[in-house]
XYZ file of C-alpha atoms in Angstrom:
380
model
C 177.984 170.625 152.930
C 176.280 173.513 151.136
C 174.112 173.245 148.065
C 176.920 174.720 145.957
C 179.248 171.931 147.037
C 176.582 169.381 146.161
C 176.279 170.866 142.669
C 180.058 170.792 142.212
C 180.208 167.169 143.257
C 177.383 166.343 140.871
C 179.209 168.087 138.020
C 182.356 166.074 138.730
C 180.384 162.844 138.965
C 178.669 163.428 135.649
C 181.926 164.446 133.970
C 183.554 161.220 135.180
C 180.562 159.221 133.902
C 180.820 160.777 130.452
C 184.566 160.132 130.263
C 183.958 156.472 131.126
C 181.179 156.252 128.517
C 183.468 157.753 125.888
C 186.072 155.158 126.836
C 183.535 152.321 126.563
C 182.456 153.439 123.089
C 186.010 153.933 121.806
C 187.283 150.599 123.142
C 184.282 148.801 121.660
C 184.844 150.439 118.268
C 188.553 149.624 118.327
C 187.884 145.971 119.144
C 185.399 145.777 116.273
C 187.999 147.295 113.953
C 190.591 144.749 115.102
C 188.191 141.855 114.562
C 187.286 142.908 111.017
C 190.631 144.373 109.943
C 192.289 142.978 106.819
C 195.624 141.628 108.071
C 196.793 140.654 104.611
C 196.230 136.990 105.489
C 193.259 134.800 106.410
C 193.548 133.515 109.963
C 190.050 131.977 110.141
C 189.476 128.227 110.130
C 193.183 127.521 110.520
C 194.070 124.856 113.083
C 197.524 125.078 114.685
C 199.519 122.134 116.033
C 202.970 122.214 117.571
C 205.489 120.040 115.775
C 207.294 117.327 117.720
C 210.213 114.916 117.382
C 208.110 112.042 116.081
C 206.579 114.119 113.291
C 209.880 115.846 112.403
C 211.232 112.629 110.931
C 208.211 112.091 108.687
C 206.878 115.570 107.961
C 205.997 114.944 104.323
C 204.158 111.718 105.120
C 202.207 113.357 107.948
C 201.190 116.234 105.686
C 200.007 113.883 102.950
C 198.034 111.870 105.465
C 196.318 115.056 106.650
C 195.440 116.129 103.116
C 193.673 112.812 102.574
C 191.250 113.500 105.423
C 187.760 114.926 104.768
C 187.280 118.604 105.598
C 190.983 119.473 105.300
C 191.673 121.946 102.500
C 195.413 122.602 102.872
C 198.316 122.093 105.271
C 201.730 123.659 105.722
C 204.582 123.925 108.176
C 206.054 127.124 109.564
C 208.552 128.416 112.070
C 206.074 130.665 113.896
C 202.503 131.823 113.741
C 202.436 134.473 111.000
C 200.399 136.833 113.196
C 202.943 136.762 116.026
C 206.471 136.685 114.622
C 209.150 137.714 117.071
C 212.360 137.067 115.150
C 214.362 139.527 113.114
C 217.462 138.923 111.039
C 220.114 141.169 109.543
C 220.217 141.305 105.729
C 222.552 143.020 103.324
C 222.223 143.673 99.599
C 223.868 145.448 96.723
C 223.048 149.116 97.046
C 222.418 149.096 100.794
C 222.751 152.792 101.740
C 223.810 151.889 105.273
C 227.135 150.493 106.381
C 225.487 147.752 108.441
C 222.859 145.109 107.557
C 219.198 146.091 107.975
C 217.026 144.254 110.498
C 213.902 142.674 109.023
C 211.335 140.145 110.203
C 211.684 136.596 108.981
C 209.781 133.324 109.047
C 210.500 129.793 107.886
C 207.628 128.518 105.791
C 206.489 125.626 103.629
C 205.422 125.221 100.025
C 201.697 125.555 100.781
C 202.062 128.256 103.416
C 200.616 131.022 101.240
C 197.686 128.812 100.252
C 196.790 127.982 103.860
C 196.688 131.652 104.843
C 195.279 133.012 101.590
C 198.266 135.327 101.082
C 198.626 137.030 97.708
C 201.839 136.775 95.694
C 201.891 140.097 93.847
C 205.105 139.473 91.912
C 207.047 136.392 90.912
C 205.977 133.129 92.565
C 205.632 131.389 95.870
C 207.652 128.382 97.049
C 207.561 125.154 95.066
C 209.399 121.816 95.309
C 209.647 121.886 91.521
C 212.341 124.571 91.883
C 214.255 122.898 94.727
C 213.173 125.600 97.188
C 213.610 123.116 100.020
C 217.325 123.891 99.948
C 216.604 127.381 101.312
C 218.380 129.092 98.438
C 215.256 131.117 97.653
C 213.080 133.547 99.571
C 209.879 135.528 99.285
C 209.842 139.097 100.588
C 206.959 141.428 101.331
C 206.234 144.659 99.464
C 207.818 146.800 102.171
C 211.093 144.870 101.950
C 211.050 145.075 98.146
C 210.756 148.859 98.372
C 213.551 148.995 100.949
C 215.952 147.168 98.625
C 215.321 149.852 96.018
C 215.460 147.591 92.968
C 213.107 148.202 90.083
C 212.615 144.440 89.804
C 213.647 142.395 92.886
C 212.897 139.007 91.297
C 216.132 137.058 90.841
C 218.209 139.442 92.965
C 220.250 138.103 95.873
C 220.265 139.198 99.499
C 222.664 138.005 102.192
C 221.769 136.986 105.739
C 223.876 138.290 108.593
C 223.752 135.142 110.738
C 227.115 133.737 111.898
C 225.543 130.588 113.353
C 224.066 129.531 110.016
C 225.797 127.404 107.404
C 227.700 129.913 105.196
C 226.329 128.105 102.149
C 222.829 129.138 103.217
C 223.483 132.821 103.811
C 222.886 133.919 100.217
C 219.266 133.676 99.121
C 217.580 134.594 95.862
C 214.251 136.455 95.771
C 211.643 134.503 93.776
C 208.493 136.319 94.812
C 206.938 139.310 96.537
C 203.991 138.721 98.869
C 201.422 141.383 99.649
C 202.176 143.222 102.893
C 200.658 141.580 105.984
C 200.624 142.255 109.705
C 202.967 139.699 111.238
C 202.375 141.044 114.757
C 199.444 142.663 116.527
C 198.012 145.997 115.424
C 200.150 147.594 118.105
C 202.984 147.262 115.577
C 203.156 148.384 111.971
C 204.101 146.499 108.823
C 207.841 145.998 108.605
C 210.222 144.626 105.942
C 209.836 140.861 105.977
C 211.219 137.749 104.301
C 210.304 134.053 104.262
C 212.400 130.984 103.469
C 211.852 127.239 103.267
C 213.945 125.462 105.905
C 212.443 122.312 107.401
C 214.595 122.031 110.554
C 213.044 125.266 111.845
C 209.410 124.326 111.255
C 207.941 124.334 114.755
C 204.249 124.524 113.816
C 201.767 122.773 111.551
C 198.958 124.886 110.084
C 195.856 123.191 108.694
C 193.095 124.971 106.774
C 189.735 123.305 107.397
C 186.404 123.577 105.641
C 183.894 125.617 107.689
C 180.897 123.264 107.248
C 183.023 120.244 108.198
C 185.071 121.491 111.145
C 184.146 118.613 113.480
C 184.934 116.031 110.817
C 188.235 117.743 110.024
C 189.274 117.889 113.686
C 188.545 114.185 114.089
C 190.732 113.467 111.061
C 193.546 115.683 112.345
C 193.518 113.880 115.679
C 193.574 110.485 113.971
C 196.575 111.485 111.849
C 198.352 112.973 114.859
C 197.919 109.845 116.962
C 199.094 107.733 114.054
C 202.357 109.668 113.573
C 203.008 110.906 117.120
C 201.464 108.368 119.516
C 203.694 109.447 122.411
C 202.524 113.084 122.356
C 199.314 114.663 123.617
C 197.026 115.899 120.876
C 196.564 119.609 121.513
C 195.364 122.117 118.941
C 194.285 125.733 118.737
C 192.432 127.770 116.146
C 194.437 130.698 114.854
C 191.584 133.179 115.361
C 191.411 132.175 119.052
C 195.114 132.916 119.410
C 194.554 136.223 117.619
C 191.788 137.120 120.096
C 194.137 136.380 123.003
C 196.555 138.979 121.673
C 193.923 141.575 122.625
C 192.800 140.083 125.930
C 193.823 143.221 127.837
C 191.800 145.474 125.529
C 188.772 143.183 125.826
C 189.043 143.290 129.609
C 189.292 147.075 129.512
C 186.166 147.215 127.374
C 184.215 145.114 129.865
C 185.390 147.277 132.760
C 184.431 150.469 130.938
C 180.953 149.074 130.278
C 180.419 148.007 133.878
C 181.755 151.176 135.480
C 180.033 153.361 132.904
C 176.672 151.851 133.776
C 177.309 152.022 137.513
C 178.444 155.628 137.356
C 175.293 156.658 135.489
C 173.078 154.875 138.024
C 174.865 156.576 140.916
C 174.661 159.944 139.172
C 170.941 159.404 138.502
C 170.260 158.612 142.153
C 172.171 161.688 143.241
C 170.281 163.859 140.788
C 166.941 162.468 141.881
C 167.712 163.309 145.494
C 169.006 166.756 144.555
C 165.920 167.438 142.459
C 163.642 166.359 145.314
C 165.461 168.648 147.743
C 165.390 171.570 145.305
C 161.673 171.099 144.565
C 160.872 171.060 148.276
C 162.771 174.301 148.835
C 160.789 175.958 146.030
C 157.371 174.682 147.107
C 155.914 178.164 147.636
C 157.327 179.436 144.314
C 155.753 176.496 142.509
C 152.375 177.146 144.158
C 152.407 180.872 143.317
C 153.385 180.225 139.697
C 150.578 177.706 139.324
C 148.037 180.149 140.763
C 149.254 182.735 138.251
C 148.595 180.266 135.412
C 151.870 178.441 134.873
C 151.428 175.018 133.277
C 152.902 171.797 134.622
C 155.115 171.429 131.548
C 156.342 175.012 131.891
C 157.179 174.499 135.538
C 158.955 171.247 134.762
C 161.094 173.035 132.174
C 161.827 175.829 134.648
C 162.891 173.417 137.370
C 164.925 171.222 134.999
C 166.956 173.864 133.189
C 169.368 174.288 136.088
C 170.248 170.620 135.855
C 170.696 170.842 132.114
C 173.148 173.658 132.766
C 174.869 171.364 135.255
C 175.045 168.681 132.570
C 176.453 171.192 130.085
C 179.196 172.145 132.531
C 180.023 168.480 133.022
C 180.302 168.020 129.242
C 182.707 170.950 128.949
C 184.970 169.075 131.361
C 184.358 165.545 130.081
C 184.811 166.031 126.342
C 188.402 167.359 126.457
C 189.331 164.846 129.143
C 187.808 161.960 127.191
C 189.552 163.053 124.006
C 192.898 163.308 125.773
C 192.758 159.920 127.502
C 191.373 157.976 124.548
C 193.785 159.622 122.103
C 196.636 158.381 124.252
C 195.086 154.912 124.483
C 194.547 154.690 120.724
C 198.105 155.893 120.202
C 199.219 152.383 121.105
C 197.778 151.067 117.831
C 199.085 151.665 114.335
C 195.572 151.074 112.979
C 192.897 152.762 115.050
C 189.300 153.862 114.995
C 188.805 157.614 114.556
C 187.647 159.751 117.477
C 184.647 161.007 115.534
C 182.261 163.649 116.988
C 179.400 161.189 117.283
C 181.328 159.281 119.981
C 181.183 162.333 122.228
C 177.617 163.146 121.228
C 176.507 159.603 122.033
C 178.044 159.815 125.519
C 176.400 163.218 126.021
C 173.039 161.880 124.859
C 173.222 159.029 127.371
C 173.917 161.499 130.161
C 171.121 163.841 129.092
C 168.654 160.947 129.103
C 169.640 160.267 132.692
C 169.150 163.941 133.579
C 165.730 164.137 131.948
C 164.515 160.873 133.498
C 165.923 161.455 136.986
C 165.152 165.165 137.281
C 162.137 165.421 135.002
C 160.170 162.708 136.800
C 160.676 164.365 140.183
C 160.076 167.952 139.049
C 156.998 166.961 137.034
C 155.452 165.497 140.164
C 156.132 168.723 142.052
C 154.730 170.815 139.199
C 151.520 168.798 139.128
C 150.893 169.210 142.870
C 147.795 171.112 144.007
C 148.825 174.800 144.475
C 146.622 175.006 147.579
C 148.770 172.333 149.208
C 151.913 174.105 148.028
C 150.856 177.424 149.572
C 149.604 175.745 152.728
C 153.167 174.411 153.143
C 154.272 177.997 153.721
């Protein structure tokens, strides 16, 4: 293999390293954005339990027992986790511009659901037993759904479910409130029209807001209540933020892989550069000796011997930057909320590569430049 082929391979290796570094930075930034993003609800310090047959028959009593425990701030039932809602339902309304019902997300909730998740009612009210909301004749919609209906004031207006399997008496529901838009799925999906109703038979989960300084005490109380009301079931709980993190397990794994392979690729590239620099310096031994005899300084010679490798690095960047932008743009395209591909991401990856070049090449060429010129000329 000729020296030209070696240089080409080194360019490719460095370009691949920079692309991987760009990927590591972008994935890390996206995961930080996901972790800190305002979902429109507070998922932290919320304990989730699955409902069961023993609790179903005494849901109100179980909830009151929980609320009497230290460290428990609020509790509510729900049909699904509000950050991972899979169901949609057809709804129709006066003024629907389409000939068929529109599909929207929906969730069965409880009176204190909005309190548990810190969700803001921006118009009207939330659910309340004082208004007989337990009969499922009322609903709360999100802002996106309210805009879709096209009414100047949606409060008090009626929408109709398209659900043949449901009791016909329950198909008509009156809007009593509008909740601030929230992300009911992962950030791979956008905000969609959404509605919530109170309907106890469909409450599959129990959500419990606990006080941060008293988490251990609260968990002990939750377990005691659970064993009291459902002695035949295994007590098993999960924090909502842990479930949220699992929704992005693939992205977290990708981030770890990018970090590992990015580091390994830079180490391999550095070793290759060091060997290439040593070979190049040996081939130019006489030139180095003559230049030193003519008065060239060690720093000047180091710069002279290093500039070719900086040009190599520049060529690698010209390949890596467009490639990195292309691949990471496609990856970020899977999110509706995403970190920007700002210039500093590419500059940071380039800086890391240039440090490797300077350390790997500069250390070897500086040693050659400092050699005694008599020894260099004697080599010839």
